[in-house]
């Protein structure tokens, strides 16, 4: 893993925005994998503030979406992405790949997503956050992991950390979600994982230096040949 440590979140986010924009300029039809959550918010802000780039050919696939939450709901990850990135950067709907948590058949929806990613030629650059429990996407720790896009049961801590999207009421956070699987993520050509804040320091250490284990799904990134881990000083404090 290539480790980069930054003085603060702002510098980290600006550097990642520069990397993404450089790749968009070099490869206008770049296929990006994208996360939601709190960590990438300053990165999306940095992209919005950056000099204009042509996003008309860029295609995106987000990692996950809540089951039972429609794309039009303000609590959906689809709505988050529209607010934070797709709307401001002018990413057209037809270039946005997203899981639909209200599809009639969720298993068929997961299979459709895998086909769509394959048809796009796979993901060129996957950007990930990491859960405090070591999840990537919604691949939660457990006795086993899923290779492909699947329906995932969310752990209590994961639901709690998403409560803000549901008016702070954790009981309204769905108990399940749809998520890319581990192989879907690991088949990306390049991966950048971002982690900020002291609360992530322990899991960052386990991910980078611990055993590869389903108890820390992010530890499987040790097997990928092209991973960059971008950390602020606090997240890097227990390496
Ligand atoms: C969200 C996602 C999750 C988050 C993780 C960290 O699309 O894939 O794995 O990246 O839960 O969330 P934050 O950044 O809110 O700590």
CSV table of C-alpha atoms and ligand atoms in Angstrom, one decimal:
chain,number,residue,atom,x,y,z
A,1,UNK,CA,0.0,0.0,0.0
A,2,UNK,CA,1.2,3.5,-0.8
A,3,UNK,CA,0.6,5.6,2.3
A,4,UNK,CA,0.2,9.4,2.2
A,5,UNK,CA,-0.2,11.4,5.3
A,6,UNK,CA,-1.4,15.0,5.3
A,7,UNK,CA,-1.4,17.7,7.9
A,8,UNK,CA,-5.2,18.2,7.7
A,9,UNK,CA,-8.4,17.1,6.0
A,10,UNK,CA,-8.3,20.2,3.7
A,11,UNK,CA,-4.9,19.3,2.2
A,12,UNK,CA,-5.8,15.7,1.8
A,13,UNK,CA,-9.0,16.6,0.0
A,14,UNK,CA,-7.3,19.1,-2.3
A,15,UNK,CA,-4.7,16.5,-3.2
A,16,UNK,CA,-7.3,13.8,-4.0
A,17,UNK,CA,-9.3,16.3,-6.0
A,18,UNK,CA,-6.2,17.1,-8.0
A,19,UNK,CA,-5.6,13.4,-8.6
A,20,UNK,CA,-9.1,12.8,-9.8
A,21,UNK,CA,-9.2,15.9,-12.1
A,22,UNK,CA,-5.8,14.9,-13.6
A,23,UNK,CA,-7.1,11.4,-14.3
A,24,UNK,CA,-10.3,12.9,-15.9
A,25,UNK,CA,-8.2,15.1,-18.1
A,26,UNK,CA,-6.0,12.2,-19.2
A,27,UNK,CA,-8.9,9.8,-19.6
A,28,UNK,CA,-12.1,11.7,-20.3
A,29,UNK,CA,-14.2,8.5,-20.1
A,30,UNK,CA,-12.9,7.6,-16.7
A,31,UNK,CA,-15.0,5.2,-14.7
A,32,UNK,CA,-15.1,6.3,-11.1
A,33,UNK,CA,-16.3,4.3,-8.0
A,34,UNK,CA,-17.5,6.7,-5.3
A,35,UNK,CA,-18.4,6.7,-1.6
A,36,UNK,CA,-20.8,8.7,0.5
A,37,UNK,CA,-20.5,9.4,4.2
A,38,UNK,CA,-18.8,12.2,6.1
A,39,UNK,CA,-15.2,11.6,5.1
A,40,UNK,CA,-15.5,12.5,1.4
A,41,UNK,CA,-17.5,15.7,1.9
A,42,UNK,CA,-14.4,18.0,1.9
A,43,UNK,CA,-13.2,16.1,-1.2
A,44,UNK,CA,-16.4,16.7,-3.0
A,45,UNK,CA,-16.2,20.4,-1.9
A,46,UNK,CA,-12.7,20.6,-3.3
A,47,UNK,CA,-13.8,19.1,-6.6
A,48,UNK,CA,-16.6,21.7,-6.8
A,49,UNK,CA,-14.1,24.5,-6.1
A,50,UNK,CA,-11.5,23.3,-8.6
A,51,UNK,CA,-11.1,24.8,-12.1
A,52,UNK,CA,-13.7,23.4,-14.5
A,53,UNK,CA,-13.1,20.1,-16.0
A,54,UNK,CA,-15.1,18.3,-18.7
A,55,UNK,CA,-17.2,15.6,-16.8
A,56,UNK,CA,-19.4,14.9,-19.8
A,57,UNK,CA,-17.9,11.5,-20.5
A,58,UNK,CA,-17.1,10.4,-16.9
A,59,UNK,CA,-19.1,7.5,-15.6
A,60,UNK,CA,-19.7,6.8,-12.0
A,61,UNK,CA,-20.7,3.9,-9.8
A,62,UNK,CA,-21.5,4.4,-6.1
A,63,UNK,CA,-20.7,1.8,-3.6
A,64,UNK,CA,-24.0,1.4,-1.9
A,65,UNK,CA,-27.5,2.5,-1.2
A,66,UNK,CA,-30.1,1.9,1.6
A,67,UNK,CA,-32.7,-0.8,1.0
A,68,UNK,CA,-36.2,0.6,0.9
A,69,UNK,CA,-35.1,4.2,0.4
A,70,UNK,CA,-36.1,5.6,-3.0
A,71,UNK,CA,-33.6,7.5,-5.1
A,72,UNK,CA,-35.8,10.6,-4.8
A,73,UNK,CA,-35.7,10.6,-1.0
A,74,UNK,CA,-33.4,13.2,0.6
A,75,UNK,CA,-32.1,10.5,2.9
A,76,UNK,CA,-30.8,8.4,-0.1
A,77,UNK,CA,-27.2,8.2,-1.0
A,78,UNK,CA,-28.4,9.0,-4.6
A,79,UNK,CA,-29.7,12.3,-3.3
A,80,UNK,CA,-26.5,13.0,-1.3
A,81,UNK,CA,-24.4,12.5,-4.5
A,82,UNK,CA,-26.7,14.7,-6.5
A,83,UNK,CA,-26.3,17.5,-4.0
A,84,UNK,CA,-22.5,17.1,-3.4
A,85,UNK,CA,-21.2,16.2,-6.8
A,86,UNK,CA,-23.4,15.2,-9.7
A,87,UNK,CA,-25.5,18.4,-9.8
A,88,UNK,CA,-22.7,20.9,-9.3
A,89,UNK,CA,-20.3,19.1,-11.8
A,90,UNK,CA,-23.0,18.5,-14.3
A,91,UNK,CA,-22.7,14.7,-14.4
A,92,UNK,CA,-25.6,13.5,-16.6
A,93,UNK,CA,-28.0,11.0,-15.2
A,94,UNK,CA,-27.2,8.5,-17.9
A,95,UNK,CA,-23.5,8.5,-16.8
A,96,UNK,CA,-24.5,7.8,-13.1
A,97,UNK,CA,-24.6,4.2,-12.0
A,98,UNK,CA,-26.5,3.7,-8.8
A,99,UNK,CA,-28.2,0.9,-6.9
A,100,UNK,CA,-31.9,1.4,-6.5
A,101,UNK,CA,-32.9,0.4,-3.0
A,102,UNK,CA,-36.6,0.3,-4.0
A,103,UNK,CA,-36.3,-2.0,-7.0
A,104,UNK,CA,-39.0,-4.6,-7.0
A,105,UNK,CA,-36.5,-7.4,-7.0
A,106,UNK,CA,-33.4,-6.5,-5.0
A,107,UNK,CA,-31.4,-9.5,-6.0
A,108,UNK,CA,-32.1,-8.8,-9.7
A,109,UNK,CA,-31.0,-5.2,-9.0
A,110,UNK,CA,-27.7,-6.4,-7.6
A,111,UNK,CA,-27.1,-8.6,-10.7
A,112,UNK,CA,-28.0,-5.6,-12.9
A,113,UNK,CA,-25.4,-3.5,-11.2
A,114,UNK,CA,-22.7,-6.1,-11.7
A,115,UNK,CA,-23.6,-6.2,-15.4
A,116,UNK,CA,-23.5,-2.4,-15.7
A,117,UNK,CA,-20.1,-2.2,-14.1
A,118,UNK,CA,-18.8,-4.9,-16.4
A,119,UNK,CA,-20.3,-3.2,-19.5
A,120,UNK,CA,-18.5,0.0,-18.5
A,121,UNK,CA,-15.2,-1.9,-18.7
A,122,UNK,CA,-14.9,-2.1,-14.9
A,123,UNK,CA,-14.0,0.7,-12.5
A,124,UNK,CA,-10.8,2.6,-13.2
A,125,UNK,CA,-10.5,4.5,-9.9
A,126,UNK,CA,-12.3,3.4,-6.8
A,127,UNK,CA,-12.5,5.9,-3.9
A,128,UNK,CA,-13.3,4.4,-0.5
A,129,UNK,CA,-14.0,5.5,3.0
A,130,UNK,CA,-13.7,3.0,5.9
A,131,UNK,CA,-16.1,2.3,8.7
A,132,UNK,CA,-14.9,2.4,12.2
A,133,UNK,CA,-15.6,-1.4,12.2
A,134,UNK,CA,-13.4,-2.0,9.1
A,135,UNK,CA,-16.2,-2.1,6.5
A,136,UNK,CA,-15.7,-0.9,3.0
A,137,UNK,CA,-18.9,-0.2,1.0
A,138,UNK,CA,-21.4,-2.0,3.3
A,139,UNK,CA,-19.2,-5.1,3.4
A,140,UNK,CA,-19.6,-5.5,7.2
A,141,UNK,CA,-17.3,-7.7,9.4
A,142,UNK,CA,-18.5,-11.2,9.9
A,143,UNK,CA,-17.6,-14.9,9.4
A,144,UNK,CA,-17.7,-14.5,5.6
A,145,UNK,CA,-17.9,-11.8,3.0
A,146,UNK,CA,-19.7,-11.5,-0.3
A,147,UNK,CA,-17.8,-11.3,-3.6
A,148,UNK,CA,-20.4,-9.5,-5.6
A,149,UNK,CA,-23.1,-6.8,-5.2
A,150,UNK,CA,-25.5,-8.0,-2.6
A,151,UNK,CA,-28.0,-7.2,0.1
A,152,UNK,CA,-26.2,-6.4,3.3
A,153,UNK,CA,-27.4,-6.4,6.9
A,154,UNK,CA,-26.2,-3.2,8.6
A,155,UNK,CA,-24.6,-3.4,12.0
A,156,UNK,CA,-25.9,-1.2,14.8
A,157,UNK,CA,-22.8,1.1,14.7
A,158,UNK,CA,-23.2,1.5,11.0
A,159,UNK,CA,-26.8,2.5,11.4
A,160,UNK,CA,-25.9,4.9,14.1
A,161,UNK,CA,-23.3,6.6,12.0
A,162,UNK,CA,-25.9,7.2,9.3
A,163,UNK,CA,-28.6,8.6,11.6
A,164,UNK,CA,-27.9,12.2,10.5
A,165,UNK,CA,-29.4,11.4,7.1
A,166,UNK,CA,-32.6,10.3,8.8
A,167,UNK,CA,-33.1,13.3,11.1
A,168,UNK,CA,-30.8,11.9,13.8
A,169,UNK,CA,-33.2,9.1,14.4
A,170,UNK,CA,-31.3,5.8,14.3
A,171,UNK,CA,-34.5,3.8,14.3
A,172,UNK,CA,-35.4,5.2,10.9
A,173,UNK,CA,-32.1,4.0,9.4
A,174,UNK,CA,-32.8,0.9,7.3
A,175,UNK,CA,-31.5,-2.4,8.7
A,176,UNK,CA,-30.2,-3.4,5.2
A,177,UNK,CA,-28.6,-1.9,2.2
A,178,UNK,CA,-27.3,-2.9,-1.2
A,179,UNK,CA,-23.5,-2.9,-1.6
A,180,UNK,CA,-20.9,-3.7,-4.1
A,181,UNK,CA,-19.1,-6.9,-3.0
A,182,UNK,CA,-15.5,-7.4,-2.1
A,183,UNK,CA,-14.5,-8.7,-5.6
A,184,UNK,CA,-16.4,-5.8,-7.2
A,185,UNK,CA,-14.2,-3.4,-5.3
A,186,UNK,CA,-11.0,-5.4,-5.6
A,187,UNK,CA,-11.3,-5.7,-9.4
A,188,UNK,CA,-11.0,-1.9,-9.7
A,189,UNK,CA,-7.8,-0.9,-11.5
A,190,UNK,CA,-6.8,1.5,-8.8
A,191,UNK,CA,-8.1,2.2,-5.3
A,192,UNK,CA,-7.8,5.2,-3.0
A,193,UNK,CA,-8.9,4.9,0.6
A,194,UNK,CA,-9.4,8.0,2.6
A,195,UNK,CA,-9.6,8.1,6.4
A,196,UNK,CA,-9.6,11.1,8.7
A,197,UNK,CA,-9.9,11.7,12.4
A,198,UNK,CA,-8.7,9.9,15.5
A,199,UNK,CA,-11.7,7.6,15.6
A,200,UNK,CA,-10.4,5.8,12.5
A,201,UNK,CA,-6.8,5.4,13.8
A,202,UNK,CA,-7.3,1.9,15.2
A,203,UNK,CA,-9.0,0.5,12.2
A,204,UNK,CA,-6.5,2.1,9.8
A,205,UNK,CA,-3.8,0.2,11.7
A,206,UNK,CA,-5.7,-3.1,11.5
A,207,UNK,CA,-6.3,-2.6,7.8
A,208,UNK,CA,-2.7,-1.9,6.9
A,209,UNK,CA,-0.7,-3.9,9.4
A,210,UNK,CA,-3.0,-6.6,10.7
A,211,UNK,CA,-3.9,-10.0,9.3
A,212,UNK,CA,-6.2,-10.3,6.3
A,213,UNK,CA,-9.4,-11.2,7.9
A,214,UNK,CA,-13.2,-11.0,7.3
A,215,UNK,CA,-13.3,-9.3,10.8
A,216,UNK,CA,-11.7,-6.3,9.0
A,217,UNK,CA,-13.0,-6.3,5.5
A,218,UNK,CA,-10.7,-3.4,4.5
A,219,UNK,CA,-7.7,-5.7,5.3
A,220,UNK,CA,-8.4,-7.4,1.9
A,221,UNK,CA,-7.0,-4.3,0.3
A,222,UNK,CA,-3.6,-5.6,1.2
A,223,UNK,CA,-4.1,-8.0,-1.7
A,224,UNK,CA,-4.6,-5.3,-4.3
A,225,UNK,CA,-1.6,-4.2,-6.3
A,226,UNK,CA,-2.5,-0.5,-6.6
A,227,UNK,CA,-3.9,1.0,-3.4
A,228,UNK,CA,-3.2,4.5,-2.0
A,229,UNK,CA,-4.2,5.2,1.6
A,230,UNK,CA,-4.6,8.9,2.2
A,231,UNK,CA,-4.7,9.8,5.9
A,232,UNK,CA,-4.7,12.9,8.0
A,233,UNK,CA,-2.3,13.0,11.0
A,234,UNK,CA,-5.0,11.8,13.4
A,235,UNK,CA,-6.1,8.8,11.4
A,236,UNK,CA,-2.4,7.9,10.9
A,237,UNK,CA,-1.6,8.3,14.6
A,238,UNK,CA,-1.6,4.6,15.5
A,239,UNK,CA,0.1,3.1,12.5
B,1,LIG,C1,-20.5,4.9,2.1
B,1,LIG,C2,-19.6,3.8,2.3
B,1,LIG,C3,-19.1,3.5,3.7
B,1,LIG,C4,-18.4,4.7,4.3
B,1,LIG,C5,-17.9,4.4,5.7
B,1,LIG,C6,-17.3,5.6,6.4
B,1,LIG,O1,-20.9,4.9,0.7
B,1,LIG,O2,-19.2,3.1,1.4
B,1,LIG,O3,-18.2,2.4,3.7
B,1,LIG,O4,-17.3,5.1,3.5
B,1,LIG,O5,-19.0,4.0,6.5
B,1,LIG,O6,-18.2,6.6,6.6
B,1,LIG,P1,-17.8,8.0,7.2
B,1,LIG,O7,-17.0,8.7,6.1
B,1,LIG,O8,-19.1,8.7,7.4
B,1,LIG,O9,-17.1,7.8,8.4
